Amino acid sequence: MKFIHFVLLFLIGTVSFSCGPQNSSTTTPQSGSQISTAFAKGEKVTNDNFIGTVWLNYLAETDTVHNVNIGSVTFESGARTNWHYHKGGQILLVTEGKGLYQEKGKPIKLINKGEVIKCPPNIEHWHGASPTEAMTHIAIGTNTNIGGAVWLKPVTDEEYSTS
Amino acid sequence: MKFIHFVLLFLIGTVSFSCGPQNSSTTTPQSGSQISTAFAKGEKVTNDNFIGTVWLNYLAETDTVHNVNIGSVTFESGARTNWHYHKGGQILLVTEGKGLYQEKGKPIKLINKGEVIKCPPNIEHWHGASPTEAMTHIAIGTNTNIGGAVWLKPVTDEEYSTS
């Protein structure tokens, strides 16, 4: 397994988030005025645990002191995670746009900027942008001393289109 | 001890954060254009663990599943926490403005929008706004199964003015 695969395998929930000061990012909304968001989009994700265009900015590295990791993740419209679960759970804070969240066997839920989602440990789920609008969330992996993300199958277009 | 005192005593690090969807807030910056921030300012803090005007929006309640709690805290210019420490540690994500952070025996550090600060367990410290500008951070209390915040003396004007 190449190093980059190893790193990205654990993208949400397991991983080596790099800690410390982050630069602010500035985006230009449709109105033409400038909105300065708190955290940069980060690096484009290139692994197979996601469909579509996804960006990741590691905010806080996993350590054995705090037992969490934190990343800001931006999904362009149509992009989403694969199905997965977290051994220690995860909390999502939606900071921009509109997205989707679904736990296995439950309906897809529309999630909006300002919403908070708790993903309990070992519950299979996926999350991503809406079909027409990007979504950014801060993802907080919890109880990382127990374990991180376990990645499963992609969310098919059929599964996604039911949204 | 009145109930409100009990609740506010544990403001950052211990407490009953109310979970679930939050409304977005909209503020009007000096330019006159609108910036829509992800999380509302919440309720004005009225307890004695802070100096100045401070607002708190609980984002995620403490639970025994995730072992964290999350709040967005806004300090108006000059406002700050008392000296305190967290039995389980805390991570701060600065989402707006300019603020200050100091650990006992170390210099005061200027913190800006986009920065991430890890406060290790049992390290006495304080944080707040700069003297001239407000600051908002998301505060993530970690290892809440171990314990929460322990509040100490106020940060005097003399201590604060050395910034």
mmCIF file of C-alpha atoms in Angstrom:
data_model
loop_
_atom_site.group_PDB
_atom_site.id
_atom_site.type_symbol
_atom_site.label_atom_id
_atom_site.label_comp_id
_atom_site.label_asym_id
_atom_site.label_seq_id
_atom_site.Cartn_x
_atom_site.Cartn_y
_atom_site.Cartn_z
ATOM 1 C CA MET A 1 0.000 0.000 0.000
ATOM 2 C CA LYS A 2 1.413 3.368 -1.002
ATOM 3 C CA PHE A 3 1.838 5.952 1.725
ATOM 4 C CA ILE A 4 -0.770 8.283 0.218
ATOM 5 C CA HIS A 5 -3.301 5.453 0.219
ATOM 6 C CA PHE A 6 -2.486 4.705 3.811
ATOM 7 C CA VAL A 7 -3.027 8.332 4.784
ATOM 8 C CA LEU A 8 -6.228 8.764 2.843
ATOM 9 C CA LEU A 9 -7.709 5.422 3.858
ATOM 10 C CA PHE A 10 -8.389 6.889 7.263
ATOM 11 C CA LEU A 11 -9.531 10.238 5.972
ATOM 12 C CA ILE A 12 -12.454 10.839 8.286
ATOM 13 C CA GLY A 13 -12.095 9.390 11.712
ATOM 14 C CA THR A 14 -8.739 7.750 12.112
ATOM 15 C CA VAL A 15 -6.068 9.886 10.890
ATOM 16 C CA SER A 16 -3.002 12.033 11.252
ATOM 17 C CA PHE A 17 -4.517 15.487 11.208
ATOM 18 C CA SER A 18 -1.804 18.145 11.178
ATOM 19 C CA CYS A 19 -2.316 20.537 14.065
ATOM 20 C CA GLY A 20 -1.557 24.207 14.519
ATOM 21 C CA PRO A 21 -2.394 27.541 12.931
ATOM 22 C CA GLN A 22 -4.330 27.401 9.687
ATOM 23 C CA ASN A 23 -4.708 30.163 7.145
ATOM 24 C CA SER A 24 -8.075 31.704 6.532
ATOM 25 C CA SER A 25 -9.575 31.333 3.100
ATOM 26 C CA THR A 26 -11.511 33.858 1.073
ATOM 27 C CA THR A 27 -14.218 32.947 -1.391
ATOM 28 C CA THR A 28 -16.270 35.103 -3.701
ATOM 29 C CA PRO A 29 -20.004 34.494 -3.445
ATOM 30 C CA GLN A 30 -22.494 35.103 -6.244
ATOM 31 C CA SER A 31 -23.205 38.631 -5.069
ATOM 32 C CA GLY A 32 -19.619 39.607 -5.839
ATOM 33 C CA SER A 33 -18.916 40.680 -2.248
ATOM 34 C CA GLN A 34 -16.221 38.783 -0.365
ATOM 35 C CA ILE A 35 -16.923 36.250 2.372
ATOM 36 C CA SER A 36 -13.911 35.191 4.384
ATOM 37 C CA THR A 37 -14.392 31.659 5.682
ATOM 38 C CA ALA A 38 -12.484 30.517 8.748
ATOM 39 C CA PHE A 39 -10.658 27.538 7.249
ATOM 40 C CA ALA A 40 -9.073 26.957 3.854
ATOM 41 C CA LYS A 41 -10.414 24.163 1.608
ATOM 42 C CA GLY A 42 -7.124 22.312 1.912
ATOM 43 C CA GLU A 43 -5.984 19.580 -0.443
ATOM 44 C CA LYS A 44 -8.012 17.744 -3.079
ATOM 45 C CA VAL A 45 -8.751 14.176 -1.992
ATOM 46 C CA THR A 46 -7.525 11.549 -4.462
ATOM 47 C CA ASN A 47 -8.406 8.229 -2.807
ATOM 48 C CA ASP A 48 -11.247 5.800 -3.485
ATOM 49 C CA ASN A 49 -13.265 6.415 -0.343
ATOM 50 C CA PHE A 50 -15.144 9.282 -2.000
ATOM 51 C CA ILE A 51 -17.046 9.943 -5.224
ATOM 52 C CA GLY A 52 -16.710 13.347 -6.876
ATOM 53 C CA THR A 53 -14.531 16.313 -5.966
ATOM 54 C CA VAL A 54 -13.706 16.586 -2.267
ATOM 55 C CA TRP A 55 -11.259 18.845 -0.400
ATOM 56 C CA LEU A 56 -9.739 18.239 3.034
ATOM 57 C CA ASN A 57 -8.035 20.585 5.490
ATOM 58 C CA TYR A 58 -6.690 18.765 8.546
ATOM 59 C CA LEU A 59 -7.238 21.006 11.575
ATOM 60 C CA ALA A 60 -6.195 18.838 14.506
ATOM 61 C CA GLU A 61 -4.105 15.722 14.424
ATOM 62 C CA THR A 62 -5.109 12.573 16.294
ATOM 63 C CA ASP A 63 -3.239 12.279 19.571
ATOM 64 C CA THR A 64 -3.491 10.131 22.651
ATOM 65 C CA VAL A 65 -4.080 13.197 24.853
ATOM 66 C CA HIS A 66 -7.357 14.520 23.396
ATOM 67 C CA ASN A 67 -8.545 11.364 21.578
ATOM 68 C CA VAL A 68 -10.173 13.298 18.737
ATOM 69 C CA ASN A 69 -9.206 14.460 15.267
ATOM 70 C CA ILE A 70 -10.680 17.352 13.322
ATOM 71 C CA GLY A 71 -10.865 18.196 9.630
ATOM 72 C CA SER A 72 -12.762 20.646 7.446
ATOM 73 C CA VAL A 73 -14.143 18.739 4.440
ATOM 74 C CA THR A 74 -15.653 20.376 1.346
ATOM 75 C CA PHE A 75 -17.779 18.341 -1.070
ATOM 76 C CA GLU A 76 -18.545 19.872 -4.456
ATOM 77 C CA SER A 77 -22.123 19.303 -5.694
ATOM 78 C CA GLY A 78 -22.776 15.576 -6.224
ATOM 79 C CA ALA A 79 -19.710 14.495 -4.210
ATOM 80 C CA ARG A 80 -20.070 12.135 -1.247
ATOM 81 C CA THR A 81 -18.275 9.680 0.997
ATOM 82 C CA ASN A 82 -18.554 5.935 0.521
ATOM 83 C CA TRP A 83 -20.626 4.052 3.030
ATOM 84 C CA HIS A 84 -18.549 3.782 6.217
ATOM 85 C CA TYR A 85 -18.696 3.673 9.980
ATOM 86 C CA HIS A 86 -16.561 4.982 12.832
ATOM 87 C CA LYS A 87 -15.453 2.738 15.673
ATOM 88 C CA GLY A 88 -15.380 5.757 18.017
ATOM 89 C CA GLY A 89 -18.116 7.872 16.417
ATOM 90 C CA GLN A 90 -18.026 11.284 14.738
ATOM 91 C CA ILE A 91 -19.713 14.696 14.975
ATOM 92 C CA LEU A 92 -20.302 16.903 11.914
ATOM 93 C CA LEU A 93 -20.702 20.702 12.074
ATOM 94 C CA VAL A 94 -22.053 22.006 8.754
ATOM 95 C CA THR A 95 -20.305 25.325 8.051
ATOM 96 C CA GLU A 96 -21.311 26.006 4.425
ATOM 97 C CA GLY A 97 -23.940 24.993 1.880
ATOM 98 C CA LYS A 98 -26.425 22.151 1.705
ATOM 99 C CA GLY A 99 -25.689 18.453 2.026
ATOM 100 C CA LEU A 100 -27.069 14.994 2.616
ATOM 101 C CA TYR A 101 -26.650 12.482 5.455
ATOM 102 C CA GLN A 102 -28.004 8.942 5.581
ATOM 103 C CA GLU A 103 -27.738 6.092 8.046
ATOM 104 C CA LYS A 104 -28.287 2.572 6.664
ATOM 105 C CA GLY A 105 -31.986 1.706 6.512
ATOM 106 C CA LYS A 106 -33.145 5.268 7.199
ATOM 107 C CA PRO A 107 -34.242 8.029 4.801
ATOM 108 C CA ILE A 108 -31.700 10.500 3.408
ATOM 109 C CA LYS A 109 -31.687 13.683 5.501
ATOM 110 C CA LEU A 110 -31.058 17.163 4.083
ATOM 111 C CA ILE A 111 -28.462 18.969 6.204
ATOM 112 C CA ASN A 112 -27.820 22.717 6.080
ATOM 113 C CA LYS A 113 -25.219 25.237 7.172
ATOM 114 C CA GLY A 114 -25.476 25.603 10.940
ATOM 115 C CA GLU A 115 -26.614 22.035 11.646
ATOM 116 C CA VAL A 116 -24.860 19.521 13.896
ATOM 117 C CA ILE A 117 -25.005 15.762 13.260
ATOM 118 C CA LYS A 118 -23.874 13.079 15.690
ATOM 119 C CA CYS A 119 -22.826 9.828 13.977
ATOM 120 C CA PRO A 120 -22.821 7.123 16.669
ATOM 121 C CA PRO A 121 -20.067 4.487 16.720
ATOM 122 C CA ASN A 122 -20.462 1.501 14.364
ATOM 123 C CA ILE A 123 -23.510 2.922 12.539
ATOM 124 C CA GLU A 124 -23.102 2.575 8.766
ATOM 125 C CA HIS A 125 -23.732 5.894 6.994
ATOM 126 C CA TRP A 126 -22.609 8.343 4.292
ATOM 127 C CA HIS A 127 -22.588 12.112 3.858
ATOM 128 C CA GLY A 128 -21.890 14.580 1.096
ATOM 129 C CA ALA A 129 -23.058 17.571 -0.904
ATOM 130 C CA SER A 130 -26.516 17.982 -2.358
ATOM 131 C CA PRO A 131 -26.838 17.261 -6.100
ATOM 132 C CA THR A 132 -26.839 20.989 -6.914
ATOM 133 C CA GLU A 133 -24.913 22.731 -4.128
ATOM 134 C CA ALA A 134 -21.551 22.274 -2.382
ATOM 135 C CA MET A 135 -21.337 21.525 1.341
ATOM 136 C CA THR A 136 -18.556 22.022 3.894
ATOM 137 C CA HIS A 137 -18.518 20.465 7.337
ATOM 138 C CA ILE A 138 -16.067 20.255 10.195
ATOM 139 C CA ALA A 139 -15.719 16.534 10.974
ATOM 140 C CA ILE A 140 -14.725 15.626 14.527
ATOM 141 C CA GLY A 141 -13.663 12.029 14.965
ATOM 142 C CA THR A 142 -14.333 11.009 18.570
ATOM 143 C CA ASN A 143 -12.875 8.293 20.822
ATOM 144 C CA THR A 144 -9.973 7.799 18.427
ATOM 145 C CA ASN A 145 -8.345 5.654 21.093
ATOM 146 C CA ILE A 146 -11.019 3.056 20.232
ATOM 147 C CA GLY A 147 -10.484 3.265 16.471
ATOM 148 C CA GLY A 148 -11.296 5.203 13.326
ATOM 149 C CA ALA A 149 -13.254 4.937 10.091
ATOM 150 C CA VAL A 150 -13.978 1.627 8.378
ATOM 151 C CA TRP A 151 -14.655 2.165 4.684
ATOM 152 C CA LEU A 152 -17.246 0.166 2.748
ATOM 153 C CA LYS A 153 -18.878 0.317 -0.718
ATOM 154 C CA PRO A 154 -19.441 3.479 -2.762
ATOM 155 C CA VAL A 155 -22.834 5.215 -2.620
ATOM 156 C CA THR A 156 -24.196 4.405 -6.069
ATOM 157 C CA ASP A 157 -25.846 6.987 -8.311
ATOM 158 C CA GLU A 158 -29.120 5.148 -7.689
ATOM 159 C CA GLU A 159 -28.753 5.394 -3.909
ATOM 160 C CA TYR A 160 -27.720 9.040 -4.212
ATOM 161 C CA SER A 161 -30.468 9.919 -6.700
ATOM 162 C CA THR A 162 -33.166 8.931 -4.238
ATOM 163 C CA SER A 163 -32.313 12.246 -2.571
ATOM 164 C CA MET B 1 -26.538 26.688 44.193
ATOM 165 C CA LYS B 2 -29.185 27.812 41.739
ATOM 166 C CA PHE B 3 -29.714 25.693 38.635
ATOM 167 C CA ILE B 4 -28.481 28.442 36.316
ATOM 168 C CA HIS B 5 -25.251 28.657 38.305
ATOM 169 C CA PHE B 6 -24.836 24.922 38.100
ATOM 170 C CA VAL B 7 -25.270 24.980 34.337
ATOM 171 C CA LEU B 8 -22.965 27.917 33.747
ATOM 172 C CA LEU B 9 -20.297 26.727 36.171
ATOM 173 C CA PHE B 10 -19.335 24.097 33.638
ATOM 174 C CA LEU B 11 -19.687 26.369 30.653
ATOM 175 C CA ILE B 12 -16.666 25.222 28.694
ATOM 176 C CA GLY B 13 -15.751 21.618 29.118
ATOM 177 C CA THR B 14 -18.246 19.809 31.281
ATOM 178 C CA VAL B 15 -21.685 20.545 30.372
ATOM 179 C CA SER B 16 -25.102 19.911 28.929
ATOM 180 C CA PHE B 17 -24.704 21.194 25.379
ATOM 181 C CA SER B 18 -28.026 21.036 23.550
ATOM 182 C CA CYS B 19 -27.588 19.034 20.359
ATOM 183 C CA GLY B 20 -29.274 19.143 16.994
ATOM 184 C CA PRO B 21 -29.892 21.600 14.179
ATOM 185 C CA GLN B 22 -28.876 25.191 14.820
ATOM 186 C CA ASN B 23 -29.998 28.227 12.920
ATOM 187 C CA SER B 24 -27.486 30.151 10.889
ATOM 188 C CA SER B 25 -26.827 33.739 11.863
ATOM 189 C CA THR B 26 -26.349 36.728 9.640
ATOM 190 C CA THR B 27 -24.220 39.721 10.557
ATOM 191 C CA THR B 28 -23.576 42.938 8.718
ATOM 192 C CA PRO B 29 -19.883 43.778 8.404
ATOM 193 C CA GLN B 30 -18.491 47.288 8.057
ATOM 194 C CA SER B 31 -18.509 47.102 4.275
ATOM 195 C CA GLY B 32 -22.287 46.898 4.291
ATOM 196 C CA SER B 33 -22.350 43.526 2.507
ATOM 197 C CA GLN B 34 -23.800 40.546 4.367
ATOM 198 C CA ILE B 35 -21.706 37.748 5.815
ATOM 199 C CA SER B 36 -23.650 34.690 6.908
ATOM 200 C CA THR B 37 -21.800 32.898 9.712
ATOM 201 C CA ALA B 38 -22.445 29.215 10.318
ATOM 202 C CA PHE B 39 -23.555 29.376 13.957
ATOM 203 C CA ALA B 40 -25.640 31.912 15.873
ATOM 204 C CA LYS B 41 -24.063 33.785 18.812
ATOM 205 C CA GLY B 42 -26.448 32.068 21.208
ATOM 206 C CA GLU B 43 -27.218 33.284 24.703
ATOM 207 C CA LYS B 44 -25.420 35.956 26.719
ATOM 208 C CA VAL B 45 -23.380 34.393 29.526
ATOM 209 C CA THR B 46 -24.273 35.712 32.966
ATOM 210 C CA ASN B 47 -22.057 33.725 35.334
ATOM 211 C CA ASP B 48 -18.849 34.696 37.135
ATOM 212 C CA ASN B 49 -16.429 32.550 35.145
ATOM 213 C CA PHE B 50 -15.970 35.285 32.565
ATOM 214 C CA ILE B 51 -15.168 39.007 32.464
ATOM 215 C CA GLY B 52 -16.922 41.190 29.890
ATOM 216 C CA THR B 53 -19.626 40.320 27.389
ATOM 217 C CA VAL B 54 -19.596 36.703 26.220
ATOM 218 C CA TRP B 55 -22.120 34.714 24.140
ATOM 219 C CA LEU B 56 -22.530 30.948 24.043
ATOM 220 C CA ASN B 57 -24.242 28.666 21.536
ATOM 221 C CA TYR B 58 -24.214 25.016 22.615
ATOM 222 C CA LEU B 59 -23.680 22.881 19.505
ATOM 223 C CA ALA B 60 -23.292 19.365 20.902
ATOM 224 C CA GLU B 61 -24.283 18.091 24.297
ATOM 225 C CA THR B 62 -21.950 16.007 26.414
ATOM 226 C CA ASP B 63 -22.798 12.332 26.145
ATOM 227 C CA THR B 64 -21.192 9.078 27.171
ATOM 228 C CA VAL B 65 -21.079 7.915 23.542
ATOM 229 C CA HIS B 66 -18.804 10.553 21.975
ATOM 230 C CA ASN B 67 -17.161 11.904 25.165
ATOM 231 C CA VAL B 68 -16.914 15.473 23.844
ATOM 232 C CA ASN B 69 -18.979 18.634 24.027
ATOM 233 C CA ILE B 70 -18.980 21.525 21.579
ATOM 234 C CA GLY B 71 -19.936 25.188 21.861
ATOM 235 C CA SER B 72 -19.437 28.326 19.786
ATOM 236 C CA VAL B 73 -18.292 31.109 22.126
ATOM 237 C CA THR B 74 -18.119 34.799 21.178
ATOM 238 C CA PHE B 75 -16.102 37.242 23.298
ATOM 239 C CA GLU B 76 -16.662 40.954 22.702
ATOM 240 C CA SER B 77 -13.483 43.077 22.755
ATOM 241 C CA GLY B 78 -11.856 42.939 26.210
ATOM 242 C CA ALA B 79 -13.876 39.915 27.335
ATOM 243 C CA ARG B 80 -12.129 36.755 28.553
ATOM 244 C CA THR B 81 -12.500 33.573 30.556
ATOM 245 C CA ASN B 82 -11.201 33.280 34.117
ATOM 246 C CA TRP B 83 -8.112 31.172 34.618
ATOM 247 C CA HIS B 84 -9.207 27.536 34.411
ATOM 248 C CA TYR B 85 -8.164 24.066 33.340
ATOM 249 C CA HIS B 86 -9.871 21.066 31.795
ATOM 250 C CA LYS B 87 -9.526 17.606 33.291
ATOM 251 C CA GLY B 88 -9.960 16.067 29.826
ATOM 252 C CA GLY B 89 -8.472 18.865 27.690
ATOM 253 C CA GLN B 90 -10.000 21.147 25.063
ATOM 254 C CA ILE B 91 -9.433 22.191 21.435
ATOM 255 C CA LEU B 92 -10.296 25.692 20.172
ATOM 256 C CA LEU B 93 -11.064 26.502 16.513
ATOM 257 C CA VAL B 94 -10.990 30.281 15.980
ATOM 258 C CA THR B 95 -13.778 31.117 13.530
ATOM 259 C CA GLU B 96 -13.914 34.929 13.724
ATOM 260 C CA GLY B 97 -11.780 37.881 14.806
ATOM 261 C CA LYS B 98 -8.655 38.183 16.916
ATOM 262 C CA GLY B 99 -8.130 36.860 20.429
ATOM 263 C CA LEU B 100 -5.651 35.961 23.115
ATOM 264 C CA TYR B 101 -4.593 32.652 24.693
ATOM 265 C CA GLN B 102 -2.235 32.172 27.614
ATOM 266 C CA GLU B 103 -1.006 29.181 29.577
ATOM 267 C CA LYS B 104 0.259 29.850 33.121
ATOM 268 C CA GLY B 105 3.889 30.933 33.097
ATOM 269 C CA LYS B 106 4.014 31.461 29.331
ATOM 270 C CA PRO B 107 3.624 34.624 27.218
ATOM 271 C CA ILE B 108 0.200 35.657 25.951
ATOM 272 C CA LYS B 109 -0.315 34.438 22.391
ATOM 273 C CA LEU B 110 -2.301 36.310 19.740
ATOM 274 C CA ILE B 111 -4.756 33.949 18.036
ATOM 275 C CA ASN B 112 -6.528 34.687 14.757
ATOM 276 C CA LYS B 113 -9.427 33.426 12.690
ATOM 277 C CA GLY B 114 -8.424 30.099 11.183
ATOM 278 C CA GLU B 115 -6.116 28.996 14.021
ATOM 279 C CA VAL B 116 -6.436 25.830 16.087
ATOM 280 C CA ILE B 117 -5.295 25.636 19.717
ATOM 281 C CA LYS B 118 -4.946 22.458 21.743
ATOM 282 C CA CYS B 119 -5.293 23.015 25.499
ATOM 283 C CA PRO B 120 -3.845 19.924 27.211
ATOM 284 C CA PRO B 121 -5.571 18.440 30.283
ATOM 285 C CA ASN B 122 -4.829 20.082 33.637
ATOM 286 C CA ILE B 123 -2.879 23.040 32.164
ATOM 287 C CA GLU B 124 -4.040 26.323 33.710
ATOM 288 C CA HIS B 125 -4.900 28.879 31.006
ATOM 289 C CA TRP B 126 -7.305 31.562 29.801
ATOM 290 C CA HIS B 127 -8.602 32.788 26.456
ATOM 291 C CA GLY B 128 -10.647 35.672 25.154
ATOM 292 C CA ALA B 129 -10.963 38.548 22.712
ATOM 293 C CA SER B 130 -8.240 41.071 21.954
ATOM 294 C CA PRO B 131 -8.601 44.471 23.661
ATOM 295 C CA THR B 132 -9.948 46.039 20.446
ATOM 296 C CA GLU B 133 -11.606 43.251 18.481
ATOM 297 C CA ALA B 134 -14.140 40.488 19.157
ATOM 298 C CA MET B 135 -13.237 36.807 18.779
ATOM 299 C CA THR B 136 -15.365 33.703 18.218
ATOM 300 C CA HIS B 137 -14.117 30.159 18.651
ATOM 301 C CA ILE B 138 -15.647 26.715 18.566
ATOM 302 C CA ALA B 139 -14.623 25.070 21.857
ATOM 303 C CA ILE B 140 -14.438 21.275 21.867
ATOM 304 C CA GLY B 141 -14.203 19.753 25.331
ATOM 305 C CA THR B 142 -12.415 16.393 25.030
ATOM 306 C CA ASN B 143 -12.406 13.262 27.214
ATOM 307 C CA THR B 144 -15.474 14.480 29.065
ATOM 308 C CA ASN B 145 -15.697 11.035 30.643
ATOM 309 C CA ILE B 146 -12.648 12.103 32.680
ATOM 310 C CA GLY B 147 -14.103 15.455 33.724
ATOM 311 C CA GLY B 148 -14.665 19.043 32.663
ATOM 312 C CA ALA B 149 -13.535 22.572 33.422
ATOM 313 C CA VAL B 150 -12.259 23.649 36.823
ATOM 314 C CA TRP B 151 -12.658 27.401 37.272
ATOM 315 C CA LEU B 152 -10.108 29.550 39.086
ATOM 316 C CA LYS B 153 -9.458 33.276 39.614
ATOM 317 C CA PRO B 154 -10.380 36.050 37.153
ATOM 318 C CA VAL B 155 -7.765 37.348 34.722
ATOM 319 C CA THR B 156 -7.073 40.795 36.185
ATOM 320 C CA ASP B 157 -6.868 43.932 34.082
ATOM 321 C CA GLU B 158 -3.140 43.974 34.837
ATOM 322 C CA GLU B 159 -2.672 40.412 33.562
ATOM 323 C CA TYR B 160 -4.805 41.188 30.507
ATOM 324 C CA SER B 161 -3.129 44.542 29.797
ATOM 325 C CA THR B 162 0.247 42.862 29.353
ATOM 326 C CA SER B 163 -1.188 41.794 26.011
#
